[in-house]
Amino acid sequence: MASLRDSMPATAQAIDELREVFGAELVNAQIRQALKGRPAIYAEELVDGKVLTFGVKPQAMKEFPASFLECKRVDAAASSKKGRK
């Protein structure tokens, strides 16, 4: 079995760039989570006419619980009130 770097070279390059920006420890932790089947990182790459994937594809935003979206609205409202004082 070929390594990710060999089979998905553009994805490997993107991951290398993520490591430079966010640090190898954080990115490697996300990769380990994906290898455990958790939706931590996901990539698709077209190679030789085939779509190769890595990781678990995240759910669409509409599938997130309403409570998650409501928390974001509350945070945004609180931030805008702080700026008015």
GROMACS .gro file of N, CA and C in nm:
model
  255
    1MET      N    1   0.085  -0.118   0.000
    1MET     CA    2   0.000   0.000   0.000
    1MET      C    3   0.089   0.124   0.000
    2ALA      N    4   0.059   0.216  -0.089
    2ALA     CA    5   0.139   0.339  -0.100
    2ALA      C    6   0.107   0.434   0.014
    3SER      N    7   0.204   0.514   0.049
    3SER     CA    8   0.182   0.614   0.154
    3SER      C    9   0.095   0.727   0.101
    4LEU      N   10   0.039   0.806   0.191
    4LEU     CA   11  -0.041   0.922   0.151
    4LEU      C   12   0.045   1.015   0.066
    5ARG      N   13   0.169   1.034   0.105
    5ARG     CA   14   0.258   1.124   0.033
    5ARG      C   15   0.277   1.077  -0.112
    6ASP      N   16   0.284   0.945  -0.132
    6ASP     CA   17   0.301   0.891  -0.267
    6ASP      C   18   0.170   0.893  -0.347
    7SER      N   19   0.061   0.855  -0.283
    7SER     CA   20  -0.066   0.841  -0.356
    7SER      C   21  -0.141   0.973  -0.372
    8MET      N   22  -0.123   1.068  -0.279
    8MET     CA   23  -0.193   1.197  -0.285
    8MET      C   24  -0.092   1.310  -0.264
    9PRO      N   25  -0.007   1.337  -0.364
    9PRO     CA   26   0.100   1.434  -0.347
    9PRO      C   27   0.054   1.577  -0.320
   10ALA      N   28  -0.054   1.622  -0.382
   10ALA     CA   29  -0.102   1.759  -0.358
   10ALA      C   30  -0.157   1.771  -0.215
   11THR      N   31  -0.223   1.666  -0.168
   11THR     CA   32  -0.273   1.666  -0.031
   11THR      C   33  -0.156   1.668   0.068
   12ALA      N   34  -0.054   1.588   0.040
   12ALA     CA   35   0.064   1.586   0.126
   12ALA      C   36   0.129   1.724   0.132
   13GLN      N   37   0.136   1.792   0.019
   13GLN     CA   38   0.193   1.927   0.016
   13GLN      C   39   0.108   2.023   0.099
   14ALA      N   40  -0.024   2.013   0.085
   14ALA     CA   41  -0.113   2.100   0.162
   14ALA      C   42  -0.097   2.074   0.312
   15ILE      N   43  -0.083   1.949   0.351
   15ILE     CA   44  -0.065   1.915   0.492
   15ILE      C   45   0.068   1.970   0.543
   16ASP      N   46   0.172   1.961   0.460
   16ASP     CA   47   0.301   2.020   0.498
   16ASP      C   48   0.288   2.170   0.522
   17GLU      N   49   0.209   2.237   0.438
   17GLU     CA   50   0.187   2.381   0.455
   17GLU      C   51   0.107   2.410   0.581
   18LEU      N   52   0.010   2.327   0.611
   18LEU     CA   53  -0.067   2.343   0.735
   18LEU      C   54   0.025   2.327   0.856
   19ARG      N   55   0.118   2.232   0.848
   19ARG     CA   56   0.214   2.213   0.958
   19ARG      C   57   0.299   2.337   0.979
   20GLU      N   58   0.338   2.403   0.870
   20GLU     CA   59   0.418   2.525   0.881
   20GLU      C   60   0.339   2.637   0.950
   21VAL      N   61   0.212   2.647   0.917
   21VAL     CA   62   0.129   2.756   0.970
   21VAL      C   63   0.082   2.727   1.113
   22PHE      N   64   0.029   2.606   1.137
   22PHE     CA   65  -0.033   2.574   1.265
   22PHE      C   66   0.054   2.490   1.358
   23GLY      N   67   0.164   2.440   1.306
   23GLY     CA   68   0.252   2.356   1.386
   23GLY      C   69   0.224   2.209   1.362
   24ALA      N   70   0.331   2.131   1.359
   24ALA     CA   71   0.319   1.988   1.330
   24ALA      C   72   0.238   1.915   1.435
   25GLU      N   73   0.252   1.955   1.561
   25GLU     CA   74   0.181   1.884   1.669
   25GLU      C   75   0.030   1.889   1.650
   26LEU      N   76  -0.024   2.006   1.620
   26LEU     CA   77  -0.168   2.021   1.600
   26LEU      C   78  -0.216   1.945   1.477
   27VAL      N   79  -0.147   1.961   1.366
   27VAL     CA   80  -0.189   1.896   1.242
   27VAL      C   81  -0.178   1.744   1.255
   28ASN      N   82  -0.069   1.696   1.313
   28ASN     CA   83  -0.053   1.552   1.331
   28ASN      C   84  -0.161   1.495   1.423
   29ALA      N   85  -0.202   1.570   1.523
   29ALA     CA   86  -0.310   1.525   1.612
   29ALA      C   87  -0.441   1.511   1.534
   30GLN      N   88  -0.467   1.604   1.441
   30GLN     CA   89  -0.588   1.597   1.360
   30GLN      C   90  -0.583   1.475   1.266
   31ILE      N   91  -0.465   1.448   1.212
   31ILE     CA   92  -0.450   1.331   1.125
   31ILE      C   93  -0.474   1.203   1.204
   32ARG      N   94  -0.421   1.197   1.326
   32ARG     CA   95  -0.443   1.078   1.409
   32ARG      C   96  -0.592   1.059   1.438
   33GLN      N   97  -0.664   1.168   1.461
   33GLN     CA   98  -0.808   1.159   1.484
   33GLN      C   99  -0.879   1.106   1.359
   34ALA      N  100  -0.839   1.155   1.242
   34ALA     CA  101  -0.900   1.108   1.117
   34ALA      C  102  -0.874   0.960   1.097
   35LEU      N  103  -0.755   0.915   1.131
   35LEU     CA  104  -0.722   0.773   1.117
   35LEU      C  105  -0.806   0.686   1.211
   36LYS      N  106  -0.858   0.746   1.319
   36LYS     CA  107  -0.946   0.675   1.412
   36LYS      C  108  -1.092   0.682   1.368
   37GLY      N  109  -1.117   0.746   1.253
   37GLY     CA  110  -1.253   0.754   1.200
   37GLY      C  111  -1.331   0.875   1.245
   38ARG      N  112  -1.264   0.972   1.302
   38ARG     CA  113  -1.332   1.095   1.347
   38ARG      C  114  -1.319   1.203   1.240
   39PRO      N  115  -1.421   1.289   1.225
   39PRO     CA  116  -1.418   1.392   1.120
   39PRO      C  117  -1.329   1.511   1.156
   40ALA      N  118  -1.200   1.487   1.167
   40ALA     CA  119  -1.106   1.592   1.206
   40ALA      C  120  -1.039   1.658   1.086
   41ILE      N  121  -1.015   1.583   0.983
   41ILE     CA  122  -0.952   1.635   0.862
   41ILE      C  123  -1.001   1.551   0.745
   42TYR      N  124  -1.019   1.616   0.631
   42TYR     CA  125  -1.070   1.544   0.514
   42TYR      C  126  -1.007   1.605   0.390
   43ALA      N  127  -0.969   1.520   0.296
   43ALA     CA  128  -0.913   1.567   0.170
   43ALA      C  129  -0.958   1.478   0.056
   44GLU      N  130  -0.975   1.540  -0.060
   44GLU     CA  131  -1.003   1.468  -0.183
   44GLU      C  132  -0.901   1.515  -0.285
   45GLU      N  133  -0.853   1.422  -0.366
   45GLU     CA  134  -0.756   1.458  -0.469
   45GLU      C  135  -0.782   1.371  -0.592
   46LEU      N  136  -0.780   1.435  -0.707
   46LEU     CA  137  -0.795   1.364  -0.833
   46LEU      C  138  -0.658   1.317  -0.879
   47VAL      N  139  -0.639   1.186  -0.887
   47VAL     CA  140  -0.511   1.128  -0.928
   47VAL      C  141  -0.538   1.025  -1.036
   48ASP      N  142  -0.480   1.045  -1.152
   48ASP     CA  143  -0.496   0.951  -1.264
   48ASP      C  144  -0.643   0.922  -1.293
   49GLY      N  145  -0.725   1.026  -1.288
   49GLY     CA  146  -0.867   1.012  -1.320
   49GLY      C  147  -0.953   0.952  -1.212
   50LYS      N  148  -0.893   0.926  -1.094
   50LYS     CA  149  -0.968   0.871  -0.982
   50LYS      C  150  -0.967   0.969  -0.867
   51VAL      N  151  -1.079   0.979  -0.796
   51VAL     CA  152  -1.085   1.064  -0.678
   51VAL      C  153  -1.042   0.981  -0.557
   52LEU      N  154  -0.932   1.021  -0.496
   52LEU     CA  155  -0.884   0.956  -0.374
   52LEU      C  156  -0.924   1.042  -0.255
   53THR      N  157  -0.956   0.979  -0.145
   53THR     CA  158  -0.996   1.054  -0.026
   53THR      C  159  -0.912   1.012   0.094
   54PHE      N  160  -0.904   1.103   0.189
   54PHE     CA  161  -0.840   1.073   0.317
   54PHE      C  162  -0.925   1.134   0.427
   55GLY      N  163  -0.947   1.061   0.532
   55GLY     CA  164  -1.022   1.111   0.646
   55GLY      C  165  -1.170   1.086   0.634
   56VAL      N  166  -1.242   1.150   0.723
   56VAL     CA  167  -1.387   1.135   0.730
   56VAL      C  168  -1.450   1.266   0.685
   57LYS      N  169  -1.537   1.257   0.587
   57LYS     CA  170  -1.601   1.376   0.533
   57LYS      C  171  -1.693   1.437   0.639
   58PRO      N  172  -1.673   1.567   0.668
   58PRO     CA  173  -1.758   1.630   0.771
   58PRO      C  174  -1.901   1.646   0.723
   59GLN      N  175  -1.991   1.657   0.819
   59GLN     CA  176  -2.131   1.679   0.787
   59GLN      C  177  -2.148   1.820   0.731
   60ALA      N  178  -2.252   1.838   0.652
   60ALA     CA  179  -2.284   1.971   0.602
   60ALA      C  180  -2.330   2.059   0.718
   61MET      N  181  -2.309   2.188   0.706
   61MET     CA  182  -2.343   2.280   0.814
   61MET      C  183  -2.490   2.269   0.854
   62LYS      N  184  -2.579   2.243   0.759
   62LYS     CA  185  -2.721   2.234   0.792
   62LYS      C  186  -2.752   2.116   0.884
   63GLU      N  187  -2.658   2.021   0.894
   63GLU     CA  188  -2.679   1.906   0.979
   63GLU      C  189  -2.630   1.927   1.122
   64PHE      N  190  -2.563   2.041   1.148
   64PHE     CA  191  -2.517   2.070   1.284
   64PHE      C  192  -2.637   2.099   1.371
   65PRO      N  193  -2.630   2.067   1.498
   65PRO     CA  194  -2.743   2.094   1.587
   65PRO      C  195  -2.773   2.244   1.594
   66ALA      N  196  -2.899   2.278   1.607
   66ALA     CA  197  -2.939   2.419   1.617
   66ALA      C  198  -2.871   2.487   1.735
   67SER      N  199  -2.844   2.413   1.842
   67SER     CA  200  -2.780   2.471   1.959
   67SER      C  201  -2.641   2.523   1.926
   68PHE      N  202  -2.570   2.456   1.836
   68PHE     CA  203  -2.437   2.501   1.794
   68PHE      C  204  -2.449   2.636   1.724
   69LEU      N  205  -2.545   2.646   1.633
   69LEU     CA  206  -2.562   2.771   1.558
   69LEU      C  207  -2.607   2.883   1.651
   70GLU      N  208  -2.693   2.852   1.747
   70GLU     CA  209  -2.742   2.953   1.841
   70GLU      C  210  -2.627   3.006   1.926
   71CYS      N  211  -2.535   2.921   1.968
   71CYS     CA  212  -2.419   2.966   2.047
   71CYS      C  213  -2.337   3.066   1.969
   72LYS      N  214  -2.322   3.045   1.841
   72LYS     CA  215  -2.244   3.137   1.758
   72LYS      C  216  -2.313   3.274   1.752
   73ARG      N  217  -2.446   3.275   1.742
   73ARG     CA  218  -2.519   3.402   1.737
   73ARG      C  219  -2.507   3.476   1.869
   74VAL      N  220  -2.515   3.405   1.979
   74VAL     CA  221  -2.504   3.467   2.111
   74VAL      C  222  -2.366   3.526   2.129
   75ASP      N  223  -2.261   3.453   2.090
   75ASP     CA  224  -2.124   3.504   2.099
   75ASP      C  225  -2.107   3.631   2.017
   76ALA      N  226  -2.163   3.634   1.897
   76ALA     CA  227  -2.151   3.751   1.812
   76ALA      C  228  -2.223   3.871   1.874
   77ALA      N  229  -2.340   3.848   1.930
   77ALA     CA  230  -2.416   3.957   1.994
   77ALA      C  231  -2.342   4.010   2.115
   78ALA      N  232  -2.284   3.921   2.195
   78ALA     CA  233  -2.210   3.963   2.314
   78ALA      C  234  -2.088   4.045   2.274
   79SER      N  235  -2.020   4.005   2.167
   79SER     CA  236  -1.901   4.078   2.122
   79SER      C  237  -1.938   4.218   2.075
   80SER      N  238  -2.050   4.231   2.004
   80SER     CA  239  -2.089   4.363   1.953
   80SER      C  240  -2.132   4.455   2.068
   81LYS      N  241  -2.192   4.400   2.176
   81LYS     CA  242  -2.231   4.482   2.292
   81LYS      C  243  -2.107   4.533   2.366
   82LYS      N  244  -2.004   4.450   2.377
   82LYS     CA  245  -1.881   4.492   2.445
   82LYS      C  246  -1.816   4.609   2.373
   83GLY      N  247  -1.824   4.609   2.240
   83GLY     CA  248  -1.762   4.715   2.162
   83GLY      C  249  -1.833   4.848   2.175
   84ARG      N  250  -1.959   4.850   2.221
   84ARG     CA  251  -2.037   4.974   2.233
   84ARG      C  252  -2.011   5.049   2.362
   85LYS      N  253  -1.954   4.985   2.463
   85LYS     CA  254  -1.935   5.050   2.593
   85LYS      C  255  -1.831   5.158   2.589
   0.00000   0.00000   0.00000
